[in-house]
């Protein structure tokens, strides 16, 4: 078992003066910009522009510059936003339904009208709003995440539809971008780099088996291959950028549950009775978000738990109901060996493995605070604990059969904290300050304990079949020296 800790502190980023940070935090916001012109196409300066996130009620106000340009950065992804343009020389105009994403900013071309009409309302259309790409990327918004059929409840189910991304099912669903190695990618959540610090996981996540956060906590995911922003770094394949949901001015909640068990499966294979080991699969979760103080302070929380019966072991002693029976070992022989271990060597073999459980618990909490019209803050906490049983050296070149005490528990425990403060000081000067910390503990060890570094290590016992050469084992594969060799004749 090992642990890794990281503390990240980022200084402000200013549009006119970008500072390259050693920790290379990633973008979590987007922008709305545009040009305001008169009926004859001349730039309109001094017009007041107000943007409002209709979901939370947050708004920001600025004025157009000499070329009729305006720009708002540090905005929450998603929307919808409304953009209101007011001028003492022309009609007031409002554009509704403007959406922004991690991979692109919204650019508006607004031509004001003259006349006696007090206000013109326009629903965002391609003629008014265009998306400016921030580099080669693919973004998957909330609609895609909610409507895409994800069997595993994992963002990998979505990002695989981009032809530049390949998911290797034979390597624990590792992610390859542009044909590169999965170790060359980066993974971030709300700007916190949450990649595999130990380098042991094919997924590239700090978690071995699941996403680090509940699936229903994700607002948007972007796969970024070569972003223009200098804040990006620490990858040559792609950056998988995840932004979490936040609360708004209305209470929203959700819940789901999926259940399966051995009682819901068949009991025979080709007419032969089979024993599946009594597995039980249970995946459930819930979310809740809303206002603490309307238009001022919001919360969001999500929880997801997986209790999976895991992989069903299909190979075992003959006569024990396995799909593939070992010709050199019967169920009676396995029971006799286990009894010998218990009575002679005081060893509990934990029996014959039939299924390998997989469990995880994930939680995320987020607070958003509108300090003033020009300053806001966001705080995120997430925690994951997962464990899974895997073969150590069962059914490999080293041995043909092992008891459950030869299997190992693999998993991780991850805690992440982040705080961000967004400030607009003038129309042309804004800052973003981030501080984050992530603690990762990697979990590895034999199912029954007793690895070599323990105070009371369990020695490995090997079984040799001298008639029909085949090997068996009890105890961790590399935990301690062999203390005994049994020969079956």
Coordinates of C-alpha atoms in Angstrom, one line a residue:
X1 CA 0.0 0.0 0.0
X2 CA 1.3 3.4 -0.9
X3 CA 0.2 7.0 -0.7
X4 CA 0.7 10.1 -2.8
X5 CA -0.2 13.7 -2.0
X6 CA -0.1 16.8 -4.1
X7 CA -0.9 20.5 -3.3
X8 CA -1.5 22.8 -6.2
X9 CA -1.6 26.6 -5.9
X10 CA -2.2 28.7 -8.9
X11 CA -1.9 32.5 -9.3
X12 CA -4.2 34.7 -11.3
X13 CA -4.5 34.4 -15.1
X14 CA -5.1 37.7 -16.9
X15 CA -6.2 37.8 -20.6
X16 CA -3.5 40.3 -21.5
X17 CA -0.7 38.7 -19.4
X18 CA -0.8 34.9 -19.0
X19 CA 1.6 33.3 -16.5
X20 CA 2.7 29.7 -17.2
X21 CA 2.4 27.6 -14.0
X22 CA 4.5 24.6 -13.2
X23 CA 1.4 22.6 -12.2
X24 CA -0.5 23.4 -15.4
X25 CA -4.1 23.6 -14.3
X26 CA -6.8 23.2 -16.9
X27 CA -9.6 25.4 -18.0
X28 CA -13.0 24.9 -16.3
X29 CA -14.8 27.9 -17.8
X30 CA -15.7 29.5 -21.1
X31 CA -16.5 32.9 -22.6
X32 CA -19.0 35.0 -24.5
X33 CA -17.7 37.7 -26.8
X34 CA -19.0 39.6 -29.8
X35 CA -19.3 42.7 -31.9
X36 CA -22.2 45.3 -31.8
X37 CA -22.8 47.3 -35.0
X38 CA -25.3 49.9 -36.1
X39 CA -28.0 49.4 -38.8
X40 CA -25.4 50.5 -41.5
X41 CA -22.6 48.3 -40.1
X42 CA -20.6 50.8 -38.1
X43 CA -19.1 49.8 -34.8
X44 CA -21.2 50.9 -31.8
X45 CA -19.1 51.9 -28.8
X46 CA -20.3 52.6 -25.3
X47 CA -23.3 50.3 -25.5
X48 CA -24.0 48.4 -22.2
X49 CA -23.9 44.7 -22.5
X50 CA -25.4 42.5 -19.7
X51 CA -25.1 38.7 -19.7
X52 CA -27.2 36.5 -17.4
X53 CA -27.0 32.8 -16.6
X54 CA -30.7 32.0 -16.5
X55 CA -30.1 28.9 -14.5
X56 CA -28.5 30.6 -11.5
X57 CA -29.4 34.3 -12.1
X58 CA -25.8 35.3 -12.1
X59 CA -25.1 38.4 -14.3
X60 CA -22.2 40.5 -15.5
X61 CA -22.2 43.9 -17.1
X62 CA -19.7 45.7 -19.4
X63 CA -19.6 48.2 -22.3
X64 CA -18.5 47.8 -25.9
X65 CA -15.0 49.2 -26.8
X66 CA -14.2 51.5 -29.7
X67 CA -14.5 48.7 -32.3
X68 CA -17.9 47.6 -30.8
X69 CA -16.2 44.6 -29.2
X70 CA -17.2 43.1 -25.8
X71 CA -15.9 40.0 -24.0
X72 CA -16.8 38.1 -20.8
X73 CA -14.6 35.3 -19.6
X74 CA -14.6 33.0 -16.6
X75 CA -18.2 31.9 -17.3
X76 CA -19.7 28.6 -16.2
X77 CA -20.1 26.2 -19.1
X78 CA -23.6 25.3 -20.2
X79 CA -26.3 27.9 -19.9
X80 CA -28.6 29.1 -21.3
X81 CA -27.4 32.7 -21.2
X82 CA -29.2 35.8 -22.3
X83 CA -27.3 38.7 -23.7
X84 CA -28.9 42.2 -23.4
X85 CA -27.5 45.2 -25.4
X86 CA -28.7 48.7 -24.5
X87 CA -27.8 51.9 -26.3
X88 CA -29.1 55.4 -26.1
X89 CA -29.0 55.6 -29.9
X90 CA -30.6 52.4 -31.0
X91 CA -33.2 49.8 -29.9
X92 CA -32.5 47.5 -27.0
X93 CA -31.8 44.0 -28.2
X94 CA -31.8 40.7 -26.3
X95 CA -30.4 37.4 -27.5
X96 CA -31.7 34.3 -25.7
X97 CA -30.6 30.7 -25.5
X98 CA -26.8 31.2 -25.8
X99 CA -24.8 28.1 -24.7
X100 CA -21.1 27.8 -24.2
X101 CA -18.8 24.7 -23.7
X102 CA -15.4 23.8 -22.6
X103 CA -14.1 23.5 -26.1
X104 CA -15.5 26.6 -27.6
X105 CA -16.6 30.2 -26.8
X106 CA -19.7 31.9 -28.1
X107 CA -19.1 34.7 -30.6
X108 CA -22.1 37.1 -31.2
X109 CA -22.5 39.4 -34.2
X110 CA -25.3 41.8 -33.2
X111 CA -26.6 44.5 -35.5
X112 CA -28.8 47.0 -33.7
X113 CA -32.0 48.5 -35.2
X114 CA -33.3 52.0 -35.2
X115 CA -37.0 52.9 -34.8
X116 CA -39.7 53.1 -32.2
X117 CA -39.8 49.5 -31.1
X118 CA -38.6 49.4 -27.4
X119 CA -36.9 45.9 -27.5
X120 CA -36.2 43.1 -29.9
X121 CA -35.8 39.6 -28.6
X122 CA -33.8 37.1 -30.7
X123 CA -33.4 33.4 -30.1
X124 CA -29.8 32.4 -30.6
X125 CA -29.2 31.2 -34.2
X126 CA -26.2 30.5 -36.4
X127 CA -26.6 33.9 -38.1
X128 CA -26.1 35.6 -34.7
X129 CA -24.1 33.1 -32.6
X130 CA -21.1 31.2 -33.8
X131 CA -18.8 28.9 -31.8
X132 CA -15.1 29.7 -31.7
X133 CA -13.0 26.5 -31.2
X134 CA -10.3 26.8 -28.5
X135 CA -8.2 24.1 -30.2
X136 CA -8.8 20.6 -31.7
X137 CA -11.2 19.0 -29.3
X138 CA -14.6 17.3 -28.7
X139 CA -17.1 18.4 -26.1
X140 CA -19.9 16.3 -24.6
X141 CA -22.5 18.4 -22.9
X142 CA -25.3 17.6 -20.4
X143 CA -27.8 16.5 -23.1
X144 CA -25.3 14.0 -24.4
X145 CA -24.4 12.7 -21.0
X146 CA -28.0 12.2 -20.0
X147 CA -29.3 10.7 -23.3
X148 CA -26.3 8.6 -24.4
X149 CA -26.7 4.9 -23.5
X150 CA -23.9 4.3 -21.0
X151 CA -24.0 0.7 -19.7
X152 CA -21.0 1.2 -17.4
X153 CA -22.0 4.8 -16.3
X154 CA -18.6 6.1 -17.4
X155 CA -17.5 9.0 -19.6
X156 CA -15.4 6.5 -21.7
X157 CA -18.7 5.4 -23.2
X158 CA -19.2 8.9 -24.7
X159 CA -15.7 9.9 -25.7
X160 CA -15.2 6.7 -27.7
X161 CA -17.5 8.1 -30.4
X162 CA -14.8 10.6 -31.4
X163 CA -12.7 8.9 -34.1
X164 CA -9.5 10.3 -32.5
X165 CA -10.1 8.3 -29.3
X166 CA -9.8 4.5 -28.9
X167 CA -10.9 2.5 -25.9
X168 CA -8.8 -0.7 -25.5
X169 CA -11.2 -3.2 -23.9
X170 CA -8.4 -5.8 -23.6
X171 CA -6.4 -3.4 -21.4
X172 CA -9.0 -2.4 -18.7
X173 CA -10.6 0.1 -21.1
X174 CA -7.5 2.2 -21.4
X175 CA -7.8 5.4 -23.4
X176 CA -5.6 6.1 -26.5
X177 CA -5.7 9.5 -28.1
X178 CA -4.4 10.0 -31.7
X179 CA -2.9 6.5 -31.4
X180 CA -0.7 7.4 -28.4
X181 CA 0.0 5.4 -25.3
X182 CA -2.6 5.8 -22.5
X183 CA 0.1 7.0 -20.2
X184 CA 0.5 10.2 -22.2
X185 CA -3.0 11.5 -21.3
X186 CA -4.1 13.8 -18.5
X187 CA -7.4 13.7 -16.6
X188 CA -8.8 16.8 -14.7
X189 CA -11.9 17.4 -12.6
X190 CA -12.8 21.1 -12.0
X191 CA -9.2 22.0 -12.9
X192 CA -7.6 19.5 -10.5
X193 CA -5.2 17.1 -12.3
X194 CA -6.6 13.8 -11.2
X195 CA -4.4 11.4 -13.2
X196 CA -2.9 8.1 -12.1
X197 CA 0.1 9.3 -9.9
X198 CA 1.4 5.7 -9.4
X199 CA 1.3 4.7 -13.0
X200 CA -0.3 1.4 -12.3
X201 CA -3.8 1.9 -13.8
X202 CA -4.4 1.3 -17.5
X203 CA -7.4 3.7 -17.3
X204 CA -5.2 6.7 -16.5
X205 CA -7.5 7.6 -13.6
X206 CA -6.4 7.4 -10.0
X207 CA -9.1 4.8 -9.5
X208 CA -8.4 1.3 -10.8
X209 CA -11.9 0.2 -11.7
X210 CA -14.4 3.1 -11.9
X211 CA -14.6 6.9 -12.6
X212 CA -13.3 8.9 -9.6
X213 CA -16.6 10.8 -9.2
X214 CA -20.3 9.8 -9.5
X215 CA -21.4 9.8 -13.2
X216 CA -24.4 12.0 -12.4
X217 CA -22.1 14.7 -11.1
X218 CA -20.6 15.4 -14.5
X219 CA -21.9 18.6 -16.3
X220 CA -19.6 18.4 -19.3
X221 CA -16.6 16.5 -20.6
X222 CA -14.2 17.6 -23.2
X223 CA -11.4 15.7 -24.9
X224 CA -8.7 18.3 -25.8
X225 CA -5.9 17.3 -28.1
X226 CA -4.0 20.5 -28.6
X227 CA -5.6 23.4 -26.8
X228 CA -4.4 26.9 -27.5
X229 CA -4.4 28.1 -23.8
X230 CA -1.0 28.2 -22.2
X231 CA -2.5 26.9 -18.9
X232 CA -2.6 23.4 -20.4
X233 CA 0.2 20.9 -20.0
X234 CA 1.4 17.5 -18.7
X235 CA 0.1 15.5 -21.7
X236 CA 1.0 14.7 -25.2
X237 CA -2.0 12.5 -26.1
X238 CA -5.1 14.4 -24.8
X239 CA -6.5 16.0 -21.8
X240 CA -9.9 14.7 -20.6
X241 CA -11.4 17.7 -18.9
X242 CA -14.4 17.2 -16.6
X243 CA -16.5 19.9 -15.1
X244 CA -19.0 19.0 -12.4
X245 CA -22.6 20.2 -11.9
X246 CA -23.5 23.1 -9.6
X247 CA -26.7 24.0 -7.8
X248 CA -29.1 26.7 -9.2
X249 CA -32.1 28.6 -8.0
X250 CA -34.4 25.6 -8.0
X251 CA -34.1 22.4 -6.1
X252 CA -33.4 19.4 -8.3
X253 CA -32.7 15.8 -7.3
X254 CA -32.4 12.3 -8.9
X255 CA -32.0 8.7 -7.9
X256 CA -31.4 5.4 -9.7
X257 CA -30.9 1.8 -8.8
X258 CA -29.9 -1.4 -10.7
X259 CA -30.0 -4.8 -9.2
X260 CA -29.0 -8.3 -10.3
X261 CA -28.3 -11.6 -8.4
X262 CA -27.6 -15.2 -8.8
X263 CA -31.3 -15.9 -8.3
X264 CA -32.1 -14.0 -11.5
X265 CA -29.7 -16.1 -13.7
X266 CA -29.9 -19.5 -15.2
X267 CA -28.7 -22.5 -13.2
X268 CA -27.6 -24.9 -16.0
X269 CA -25.0 -24.8 -18.7
X270 CA -25.7 -27.2 -21.6
X271 CA -28.0 -29.1 -19.4
X272 CA -25.4 -29.5 -16.6
X273 CA -26.0 -27.9 -13.2
X274 CA -23.8 -24.9 -12.5
X275 CA -23.1 -23.0 -9.3
X276 CA -22.5 -19.3 -9.8
X277 CA -21.3 -18.6 -6.3
X278 CA -24.3 -16.5 -5.1
X279 CA -23.2 -13.2 -6.6
X280 CA -25.2 -10.0 -6.0
X281 CA -24.9 -6.8 -8.1
X282 CA -26.2 -3.5 -6.8
X283 CA -25.5 -0.1 -8.3
X284 CA -27.4 2.9 -6.9
X285 CA -26.9 6.6 -6.5
X286 CA -28.6 10.0 -5.9
X287 CA -28.1 13.7 -6.5
X288 CA -29.5 16.8 -4.9
X289 CA -28.8 20.5 -5.7
X290 CA -30.4 23.8 -5.1
X291 CA -30.2 27.3 -3.4
X292 CA -29.0 27.9 0.1
X293 CA -29.5 31.7 -0.5
X294 CA -31.3 32.4 -3.8
X295 CA -29.1 34.3 -6.3
X296 CA -26.2 34.1 -3.8
X297 CA -25.2 30.6 -2.6
X298 CA -25.9 27.2 -4.1
X299 CA -25.0 23.6 -3.3
X300 CA -24.8 20.3 -5.2
X301 CA -24.1 16.8 -3.9
X302 CA -23.9 13.4 -5.6
X303 CA -23.3 9.8 -4.3
X304 CA -22.9 6.5 -6.2
X305 CA -22.2 3.1 -4.8
X306 CA -21.3 -0.2 -6.7
X307 CA -21.5 -3.6 -5.0
X308 CA -20.7 -5.9 -7.9
X309 CA -20.5 -9.6 -7.7
X310 CA -17.7 -9.2 -10.1
X311 CA -16.1 -11.6 -12.6
X312 CA -17.5 -15.1 -12.3
X313 CA -14.6 -17.6 -12.1
X314 CA -15.4 -20.2 -14.8
X315 CA -12.5 -22.7 -14.1
X316 CA -12.3 -24.9 -11.1
X317 CA -12.3 -28.5 -9.7
X318 CA -14.3 -31.1 -11.6
X319 CA -17.6 -31.9 -10.1
X320 CA -17.9 -28.5 -8.5
X321 CA -20.2 -26.9 -11.1
X322 CA -17.6 -24.9 -13.0
X323 CA -18.0 -24.3 -16.8
X324 CA -14.4 -25.4 -17.3
X325 CA -13.4 -28.3 -15.1
X326 CA -9.8 -29.1 -14.2
X327 CA -9.1 -32.7 -15.2
X328 CA -6.4 -33.2 -12.6
X329 CA -8.4 -31.9 -9.6
X330 CA -11.8 -33.0 -8.2
X331 CA -13.9 -31.2 -5.7
X332 CA -13.2 -33.9 -3.2
X333 CA -9.5 -33.5 -3.7
X334 CA -9.7 -29.7 -3.3
X335 CA -11.7 -30.2 0.0
X336 CA -9.1 -32.7 1.2
X337 CA -6.2 -30.3 0.5
X338 CA -8.0 -27.4 2.2
X339 CA -8.7 -29.6 5.3
X340 CA -5.0 -30.7 5.4
X341 CA -3.9 -27.0 5.3
X342 CA -6.3 -26.2 8.1
X343 CA -5.5 -29.1 10.4
X344 CA -1.7 -29.4 9.8
X345 CA -0.6 -25.9 8.8
X346 CA -3.3 -23.9 10.6
X347 CA -4.1 -22.3 7.2
X348 CA -7.5 -21.1 6.1
X349 CA -7.5 -21.2 2.3
X350 CA -10.8 -19.3 2.2
X351 CA -12.2 -21.9 -0.2
X352 CA -12.5 -22.1 -3.9
X353 CA -13.0 -18.7 -5.7
X354 CA -16.3 -18.6 -7.7
X355 CA -16.7 -14.8 -8.2
X356 CA -14.5 -11.8 -7.6
X357 CA -16.4 -8.9 -6.0
X358 CA -15.9 -5.3 -7.1
X359 CA -17.0 -2.5 -4.7
X360 CA -16.8 1.3 -4.8
X361 CA -18.3 4.3 -3.1
X362 CA -18.0 7.8 -4.6
X363 CA -19.2 11.1 -3.3
X364 CA -18.9 14.7 -4.5
X365 CA -20.0 18.0 -2.9
X366 CA -19.9 21.5 -4.4
X367 CA -20.6 25.0 -3.2
X368 CA -20.9 28.0 -5.4
X369 CA -20.9 31.6 -4.0
X370 CA -21.7 34.8 -5.8
X371 CA -19.7 37.1 -3.6
X372 CA -20.6 40.3 -5.6
X373 CA -21.6 41.0 -9.2
X374 CA -17.9 40.9 -10.2
X375 CA -16.6 38.2 -7.9
X376 CA -17.6 34.5 -7.4
X377 CA -16.1 31.4 -5.8
X378 CA -16.5 27.7 -6.1
X379 CA -15.5 24.9 -3.8
X380 CA -15.4 21.2 -4.6
X381 CA -14.8 18.0 -2.5
X382 CA -14.8 14.5 -3.8
X383 CA -13.9 11.1 -2.3
X384 CA -13.6 7.6 -3.7
X385 CA -12.9 4.2 -2.1
X386 CA -12.9 1.1 -4.2
X387 CA -11.7 -2.5 -3.9
X388 CA -11.7 -5.4 -6.3
X389 CA -10.5 -9.0 -6.0
X390 CA -8.2 -10.2 -8.8
X391 CA -6.2 -13.3 -9.5
X392 CA -2.6 -13.2 -8.3
X393 CA -1.1 -16.1 -10.2
X394 CA -4.1 -18.4 -10.7
X395 CA -4.3 -20.1 -14.1
X396 CA -1.0 -18.7 -15.3
X397 CA 2.3 -20.2 -16.2
X398 CA 3.1 -20.4 -12.5
X399 CA 0.2 -22.4 -11.4
X400 CA -3.0 -24.1 -12.6
X401 CA -5.1 -23.8 -9.6
X402 CA -5.2 -21.7 -6.4
X403 CA -7.4 -21.2 -3.5
X404 CA -9.0 -17.8 -2.7
X405 CA -6.1 -16.8 -0.4
X406 CA -3.9 -16.6 -3.4
X407 CA -6.0 -13.9 -4.9
X408 CA -5.4 -10.2 -4.1
X409 CA -7.4 -7.1 -3.3
X410 CA -6.7 -4.1 -5.6
X411 CA -8.1 -0.6 -5.1
X412 CA -7.6 2.9 -4.2
X413 CA -8.7 5.7 -1.9
X414 CA -8.8 9.2 -3.3
X415 CA -9.7 12.6 -1.7
X416 CA -9.7 15.8 -3.7
X417 CA -10.2 19.4 -2.6
X418 CA -10.4 22.5 -4.8
X419 CA -11.2 26.2 -4.5
X420 CA -11.5 28.7 -7.3
X421 CA -12.1 32.5 -7.2
X422 CA -13.2 34.3 -10.4
X423 CA -13.0 38.1 -10.5
X424 CA -13.8 40.8 -13.1
X425 CA -11.9 44.0 -12.1
X426 CA -12.5 46.0 -15.3
X427 CA -14.0 45.3 -18.8
X428 CA -10.5 44.2 -19.9
X429 CA -9.0 42.7 -16.7
X430 CA -10.1 39.5 -15.0
X431 CA -8.4 37.0 -12.8
X432 CA -8.9 33.4 -11.7
X433 CA -7.2 31.9 -8.6
X434 CA -7.2 28.2 -7.9
X435 CA -5.9 26.1 -5.0
X436 CA -6.3 22.4 -4.9
X437 CA -5.1 19.3 -3.1
X438 CA -5.4 15.6 -3.9
X439 CA -4.5 12.6 -1.7
X440 CA -4.3 9.2 -3.3
X441 CA -3.7 5.9 -1.4
X442 CA -3.2 2.8 -3.5
X443 CA -4.5 -0.5 -2.1
X444 CA -2.9 -3.8 -2.8
X445 CA -2.7 -7.0 -0.7
X446 CA -3.7 -10.6 -0.4
X447 CA -7.4 -11.4 0.2
X448 CA -6.5 -13.1 3.5
X449 CA -3.7 -10.7 4.4
X450 CA -0.1 -11.8 5.3
X451 CA 2.0 -10.2 2.6
X452 CA 5.8 -10.3 3.1
X453 CA 6.1 -6.9 4.8
X454 CA 3.3 -7.7 7.4
X455 CA 4.3 -8.5 11.0
X456 CA 3.0 -12.0 10.5
X457 CA 3.4 -12.9 6.8
X458 CA 1.7 -16.0 5.4
X459 CA 4.1 -18.3 3.7
X460 CA 3.2 -19.7 0.3
X461 CA 2.4 -23.4 0.0
X462 CA 2.7 -25.1 -3.4
X463 CA 1.1 -28.3 -4.5
X464 CA 2.6 -30.5 -7.1
X465 CA 0.8 -33.2 -9.0
X466 CA 3.4 -35.8 -10.0
X467 CA 1.1 -38.1 -12.0
X468 CA -0.5 -35.5 -14.3
X469 CA 1.9 -32.5 -14.0
X470 CA 0.0 -29.5 -12.7
X471 CA 0.6 -27.0 -10.0
X472 CA -1.5 -25.5 -7.3
X473 CA -0.9 -22.9 -4.6
X474 CA -2.2 -21.4 -1.4
X475 CA -1.0 -18.0 -0.1
X476 CA 0.3 -14.8 -1.7
X477 CA 2.4 -15.4 -4.8
X478 CA 5.4 -13.2 -3.8
X479 CA 4.6 -12.6 -0.2
X480 CA 7.0 -15.1 1.5
X481 CA 9.2 -18.0 0.8
X482 CA 7.7 -21.4 0.1
X483 CA 7.4 -23.2 3.5
X484 CA 6.1 -26.6 2.3
X485 CA 5.6 -28.6 -0.9
X486 CA 2.8 -31.2 -1.0
X487 CA 2.9 -33.9 -3.6
X488 CA -0.4 -35.4 -4.9
X489 CA -0.1 -38.9 -6.4

